Amino acid sequence: MPRDPVVDADAAVSLTRELVRLRTVSDSGAGEFERPAADLIARLFTEFGWEHDVVEVAPGRPNVVAVVEGGSGDGPTLMFEGHTDVVTEGDAGDWSVDPYGAEIRDGRLWGRGAADMKSGLAAMIHGVRALQLAGPFPGRIVLGVLCDEEGMMLGAKAFAASPLAAEVDGVIVCEPEGYEVCTSARGGVRIRLDLTGVMAHGAMPQEARSPLVAGARIVEALAGVQEWAGQRFGAHPHAGQVTVTPTVLHAGDPGQLNVIPAHGLVGVDVRTVPGTDHAELIARVRQSAQEAASTVGVGVELTVVDDRPAIEIEEGHPLVTALVAGHRREHGSAPQLGAVPGTTDGTILTRDAGLPTVVYGPGGKWIAHQKDEYVEVAEIGEYARVYAAAARYFLTGEGSR
């Protein structure tokens, strides 16, 4: 009979520190991107004897995917997923610690990616390792260590198109969610509004059709779109309401303050909730922007830069019940259910491959992308133990009992 998994929490913490020290930023000037982290993890998988593939999705951007056979006959295929890229640190002078020092202080491990999400990677790897060492289990586990989550999610898109994706029965995405089991994730639509007016001298505004004035009126109109969306699509119990947020307003040249420009840009970040009709919402943004800009004779062209749906999994799905049972085993009580405020690779895996996904991982829910990012050291071992227990429950069917 299989033993209870015993997680090597110290090894999980050490792996987190090794990963945080690697500056694997998702930035056009990064050069190697995620490759150093992928190489480190591939070496560890080799040490564990895990079959794995390293597939370069784009130059310097590899996915590392391992398959761990349970050795106890047929059963489901469970996937754990995480990403190796991080956002940039911004101005390192704003940090009180070295962004890539992986310092441990006051019970916390500090650095860019500590929460989002190198601790999640370490916890899932060592959780699966503990389960494997505890004895055979039915089915198998896939570990997806993917690239480019912070960008266009190229790694998730590539995996979703692979033959292995079709064999996966459920995915636990190990993003930081502060002990919540997130059964839903908000969708995201990135919109670019290109404005075309007429250039003129700043002393003769009557000769211009200003994209600056049009942009200001569009920003005001977008508040009305958000209000309409709230009434049209309602509120979700975990994900809240649709938000329509202007993020870029650009026109003109600071070196020519006496010139009214002909062209401008408004960028919009739309976040949706399950049940939102994206096509209807995008049409409303287009109509409102065109109406606002037409008041000053400026044209508008809308481009959808990216469109990610809001997703949701039933709370009674075996993947959810197994994860809840694993959390209860570790903490003695059931976790809260919640929603991911943004999108994750799980959004793409559900959209493109139809995979059920749930999100649960170490780190605070709101700490990602901030200065002085950290994860509580104790959480790394806790989550690894939950992952090991949840995997056993899911693969044996015990989690739904």
Coordinates of N, CA, C and O in Angstrom, one line a residue, residues 144-237:
G144 N 3.8 20.7 -16.8 CA 4.0 21.6 -17.8 C 4.7 22.9 -17.3 O 4.0 23.7 -16.6
V145 N 5.9 23.0 -17.7 CA 6.7 24.2 -17.3 C 6.8 25.1 -18.5 O 7.7 24.8 -19.4
L146 N 6.0 26.1 -18.6 CA 5.7 26.7 -19.9 C 6.3 28.1 -19.9 O 6.6 28.7 -18.9
C147 N 6.5 28.7 -21.1 CA 7.1 30.0 -21.3 C 6.0 31.0 -21.7 O 4.9 30.7 -22.0
D148 N 6.4 32.3 -21.5 CA 5.7 33.4 -22.1 C 4.3 33.6 -21.6 O 3.4 34.1 -22.2
E149 N 4.0 33.3 -20.3 CA 2.7 33.5 -19.7 C 2.5 35.0 -19.6 O 1.3 35.5 -19.8
E150 N 3.5 35.8 -19.3 CA 3.4 37.2 -19.1 C 3.2 38.0 -20.4 O 2.9 39.2 -20.3
G151 N 3.4 37.3 -21.5 CA 3.2 38.0 -22.8 C 2.0 37.5 -23.5 O 0.9 37.7 -23.0
M152 N 2.2 36.8 -24.6 CA 1.1 36.4 -25.4 C 0.7 34.9 -25.2 O 0.0 34.3 -25.9
M153 N 1.3 34.3 -24.1 CA 1.0 32.9 -23.7 C 1.4 31.9 -24.8 O 0.6 31.0 -25.1
L154 N 2.5 32.2 -25.5 CA 2.9 31.3 -26.6 C 3.1 29.9 -26.1 O 2.9 28.9 -26.8
G155 N 3.7 29.7 -24.9 CA 3.9 28.4 -24.3 C 2.6 27.6 -24.2 O 2.5 26.4 -24.5
A156 N 1.6 28.2 -23.6 CA 0.3 27.5 -23.4 C -0.3 27.2 -24.7 O -0.9 26.1 -24.9
K157 N -0.2 28.1 -25.7 CA -0.8 27.9 -27.0 C -0.2 26.7 -27.7 O -0.8 25.9 -28.3
A158 N 1.2 26.6 -27.5 CA 1.9 25.5 -28.2 C 1.5 24.2 -27.5 O 1.3 23.2 -28.2
F159 N 1.4 24.2 -26.2 CA 1.1 22.9 -25.5 C -0.3 22.5 -25.8 O -0.6 21.3 -26.1
A160 N -1.3 23.5 -25.9 CA -2.7 23.2 -26.2 C -2.8 22.5 -27.5 O -3.7 21.7 -27.8
A161 N -1.9 22.8 -28.5 CA -2.0 22.3 -29.8 C -1.2 20.9 -29.9 O -1.3 20.3 -31.0
S162 N -0.6 20.5 -28.8 CA 0.2 19.2 -28.9 C -0.7 18.0 -28.7 O -1.8 18.1 -28.1
P163 N -0.3 16.8 -29.2 CA -1.1 15.6 -29.0 C -1.3 15.3 -27.5 O -2.3 14.8 -27.1
L164 N -0.3 15.6 -26.7 CA -0.4 15.3 -25.2 C -1.6 16.0 -24.6 O -2.2 15.5 -23.7
A165 N -1.8 17.2 -25.0 CA -2.9 18.0 -24.4 C -4.2 17.3 -24.5 O -5.1 17.3 -23.5
A166 N -4.5 16.5 -25.6 CA -5.7 15.8 -25.7 C -5.9 14.7 -24.8 O -7.0 14.2 -24.6
E167 N -4.8 14.3 -24.1 CA -4.9 13.2 -23.1 C -5.1 13.6 -21.7 O -5.2 12.8 -20.8
V168 N -5.0 14.9 -21.5 CA -5.1 15.5 -20.1 C -6.5 15.6 -19.6 O -7.4 16.0 -20.4
D169 N -6.8 15.1 -18.4 CA -8.2 15.2 -17.9 C -8.4 16.4 -17.0 O -9.6 16.7 -16.7
G170 N -7.4 17.0 -16.5 CA -7.6 18.2 -15.7 C -6.3 18.9 -15.4 O -5.2 18.2 -15.4
V171 N -6.3 20.2 -15.1 CA -5.1 21.0 -14.9 C -5.2 21.8 -13.6 O -6.2 22.5 -13.4
I172 N -4.2 21.7 -12.8 CA -4.0 22.6 -11.6 C -3.0 23.6 -12.0 O -1.8 23.2 -12.2
V173 N -3.4 24.8 -12.1 CA -2.5 25.9 -12.4 C -2.0 26.5 -11.1 O -2.8 26.9 -10.3
C174 N -0.6 26.6 -11.0 CA -0.1 26.9 -9.6 C 0.3 28.3 -9.4 O 1.3 28.7 -8.8
E175 N -0.6 29.2 -9.9 CA -0.4 30.7 -9.8 C -0.7 31.1 -8.4 O -1.5 30.5 -7.7
P176 N -0.2 32.2 -7.9 CA -0.4 32.7 -6.5 C -1.8 33.2 -6.3 O -2.3 34.1 -7.0
E177 N -2.6 32.6 -5.4 CA -3.9 33.0 -5.2 C -4.3 33.1 -3.7 O -5.5 33.1 -3.3
G178 N -3.3 33.1 -2.8 CA -3.5 33.3 -1.4 C -4.5 32.4 -0.7 O -5.4 32.8 0.0
Y179 N -4.3 31.1 -1.0 CA -5.0 30.0 -0.4 C -6.4 29.8 -1.0 O -7.2 28.9 -0.5
E180 N -6.8 30.6 -1.9 CA -8.1 30.4 -2.6 C -8.0 29.3 -3.7 O -7.0 29.3 -4.4
V181 N -9.0 28.5 -3.8 CA -9.2 27.6 -4.9 C -10.0 28.4 -6.0 O -11.2 28.6 -5.7
C182 N -9.4 28.8 -7.0 CA -10.1 29.7 -8.0 C -10.7 28.8 -9.1 O -10.0 28.3 -9.9
T183 N -12.0 28.8 -9.0 CA -12.8 28.0 -10.0 C -13.2 28.8 -11.2 O -13.9 28.3 -12.1
S184 N -12.9 30.1 -11.2 CA -13.2 30.9 -12.4 C -12.0 31.9 -12.6 O -11.2 32.1 -11.7
A185 N -12.0 32.4 -13.8 CA -10.9 33.4 -14.1 C -11.6 34.4 -15.0 O -12.3 34.1 -16.0
R186 N -11.3 35.7 -14.8 CA -11.8 36.7 -15.6 C -11.2 36.7 -17.0 O -10.0 36.3 -17.2
G187 N -11.9 37.0 -18.0 CA -11.4 37.1 -19.4 C -10.8 38.4 -19.6 O -10.9 39.4 -18.8
G188 N -10.0 38.6 -20.7 CA -9.3 39.8 -21.0 C -9.4 40.1 -22.5 O -9.2 39.2 -23.3
V189 N -9.7 41.3 -22.8 CA -9.7 41.8 -24.2 C -8.8 43.1 -24.2 O -9.1 44.0 -23.5
R190 N -7.8 43.0 -25.0 CA -6.9 44.2 -25.2 C -7.2 44.8 -26.5 O -7.2 44.2 -27.6
I191 N -7.6 46.1 -26.4 CA -8.1 46.9 -27.6 C -7.2 48.1 -27.9 O -6.8 48.8 -26.9
R192 N -7.0 48.3 -29.1 CA -6.2 49.5 -29.6 C -7.2 50.3 -30.4 O -7.8 49.8 -31.4
L193 N -7.3 51.6 -30.1 CA -8.1 52.5 -30.9 C -7.2 53.5 -31.5 O -6.6 54.3 -30.9
D194 N -7.0 53.4 -32.8 CA -6.2 54.3 -33.6 C -7.0 55.5 -34.1 O -8.1 55.3 -34.7
L195 N -6.6 56.7 -33.8 CA -7.3 57.9 -34.1 C -6.7 58.7 -35.2 O -5.5 58.9 -35.2
T196 N -7.5 59.2 -36.1 CA -7.0 59.9 -37.3 C -7.7 61.3 -37.4 O -9.0 61.3 -37.6
G197 N -7.0 62.4 -37.2 CA -7.6 63.7 -37.3 C -6.9 64.5 -38.4 O -6.4 64.0 -39.4
V198 N -6.7 65.8 -38.1 CA -6.1 66.7 -39.1 C -5.1 67.5 -38.3 O -5.4 68.1 -37.2
M199 N -3.8 67.6 -38.7 CA -2.7 68.3 -38.1 C -2.9 69.8 -38.3 O -3.4 70.2 -39.4
A200 N -2.5 70.6 -37.3 CA -2.6 72.1 -37.5 C -1.6 72.7 -36.5 O -1.1 72.1 -35.5
H201 N -1.5 74.0 -36.7 CA -0.7 74.8 -35.8 C -1.4 75.0 -34.5 O -2.7 75.2 -34.5
G202 N -0.7 75.0 -33.3 CA -1.3 75.1 -32.1 C -2.0 76.5 -31.9 O -3.0 76.6 -31.1
A203 N -1.6 77.5 -32.7 CA -2.2 78.8 -32.6 C -3.5 78.9 -33.4 O -4.3 79.9 -33.3
M204 N -3.8 77.8 -34.2 CA -5.0 77.8 -35.0 C -5.8 76.5 -34.9 O -5.9 75.7 -35.8
P205 N -6.3 76.3 -33.7 CA -7.0 75.0 -33.4 C -8.2 74.8 -34.3 O -8.7 73.7 -34.5
Q206 N -8.8 75.9 -34.8 CA -9.9 75.8 -35.7 C -9.6 75.1 -37.0 O -10.6 74.6 -37.6
E207 N -8.3 75.0 -37.3 CA -8.0 74.3 -38.5 C -7.7 72.8 -38.3 O -7.5 72.0 -39.3
A208 N -7.7 72.4 -37.1 CA -7.4 71.0 -36.7 C -8.6 70.1 -36.4 O -9.7 70.6 -36.2
R209 N -8.4 68.8 -36.5 CA -9.3 67.9 -35.9 C -8.5 67.0 -35.0 O -7.8 66.1 -35.4
S210 N -8.6 67.3 -33.7 CA -7.6 66.9 -32.7 C -7.8 65.5 -32.2 O -8.9 65.3 -31.5
P211 N -6.9 64.5 -32.3 CA -7.1 63.2 -31.7 C -6.9 63.3 -30.2 O -7.4 62.4 -29.5
L212 N -6.3 64.4 -29.7 CA -6.2 64.6 -28.2 C -7.5 64.8 -27.6 O -7.9 64.2 -26.6
V213 N -8.3 65.7 -28.2 CA -9.7 66.0 -27.7 C -10.5 64.7 -27.9 O -11.3 64.4 -27.0
A214 N -10.4 64.1 -29.1 CA -11.2 62.8 -29.3 C -10.8 61.8 -28.3 O -11.7 61.1 -27.7
G215 N -9.5 61.6 -28.0 CA -9.1 60.6 -27.0 C -9.7 60.9 -25.6 O -10.1 60.0 -24.9
A216 N -9.7 62.2 -25.2 CA -10.3 62.5 -23.9 C -11.8 62.2 -23.9 O -12.3 61.7 -22.9
R217 N -12.5 62.4 -25.0 CA -13.9 62.1 -25.0 C -14.1 60.6 -25.0 O -15.1 60.1 -24.5
I218 N -13.2 59.9 -25.7 CA -13.4 58.4 -25.7 C -13.2 57.9 -24.3 O -13.9 57.0 -23.9
V219 N -12.2 58.4 -23.6 CA -11.9 57.9 -22.2 C -13.2 58.1 -21.4 O -13.6 57.2 -20.6
E220 N -13.8 59.3 -21.5 CA -15.1 59.5 -20.8 C -16.2 58.6 -21.2 O -16.9 58.0 -20.4
A221 N -16.2 58.3 -22.5 CA -17.3 57.4 -23.0 C -17.1 56.0 -22.5 O -18.1 55.2 -22.3
L222 N -15.8 55.6 -22.3 CA -15.6 54.2 -21.9 C -16.1 53.9 -20.5 O -16.5 52.8 -20.2
A223 N -16.2 55.0 -19.7 CA -16.9 54.8 -18.4 C -18.3 54.4 -18.5 O -18.9 53.6 -17.8
G224 N -19.0 55.0 -19.6 CA -20.3 54.6 -19.9 C -20.5 53.2 -20.4 O -21.4 52.5 -20.1
V225 N -19.5 52.7 -21.1 CA -19.5 51.3 -21.6 C -19.4 50.4 -20.4 O -20.1 49.3 -20.3
Q226 N -18.5 50.7 -19.4 CA -18.4 49.9 -18.3 C -19.7 49.8 -17.5 O -20.1 48.7 -17.0
E227 N -20.4 50.9 -17.3 CA -21.7 50.9 -16.7 C -22.7 50.1 -17.4 O -23.4 49.3 -16.8
W228 N -22.7 50.2 -18.7 CA -23.6 49.4 -19.5 C -23.3 47.9 -19.4 O -24.2 47.1 -19.2
A229 N -22.0 47.5 -19.4 CA -21.6 46.1 -19.3 C -22.1 45.6 -17.9 O -22.5 44.4 -17.9
G230 N -22.0 46.4 -16.9 CA -22.4 45.9 -15.6 C -23.9 45.5 -15.5 O -24.3 44.6 -14.9
Q231 N -24.7 46.4 -16.2 CA -26.1 46.1 -16.3 C -26.4 45.0 -17.2 O -27.3 44.1 -16.9
R232 N -25.7 44.9 -18.3 CA -26.0 43.9 -19.3 C -25.6 42.5 -18.9 O -26.3 41.5 -19.1
F233 N -24.4 42.3 -18.3 CA -23.9 41.0 -18.0 C -23.9 40.7 -16.5 O -23.6 39.5 -16.1
G234 N -24.2 41.6 -15.6 CA -24.4 41.4 -14.2 C -23.1 41.1 -13.5 O -22.0 41.3 -14.0
A235 N -23.2 40.7 -12.2 CA -22.1 40.4 -11.4 C -21.9 38.9 -11.1 O -22.9 38.2 -10.9
H236 N -20.7 38.5 -11.2 CA -20.4 37.1 -10.9 C -20.0 36.9 -9.4 O -19.4 37.8 -8.9
P237 N -20.4 35.8 -8.8 CA -20.2 35.7 -7.3 C -18.7 35.8 -6.9 O -18.4 36.2 -5.8

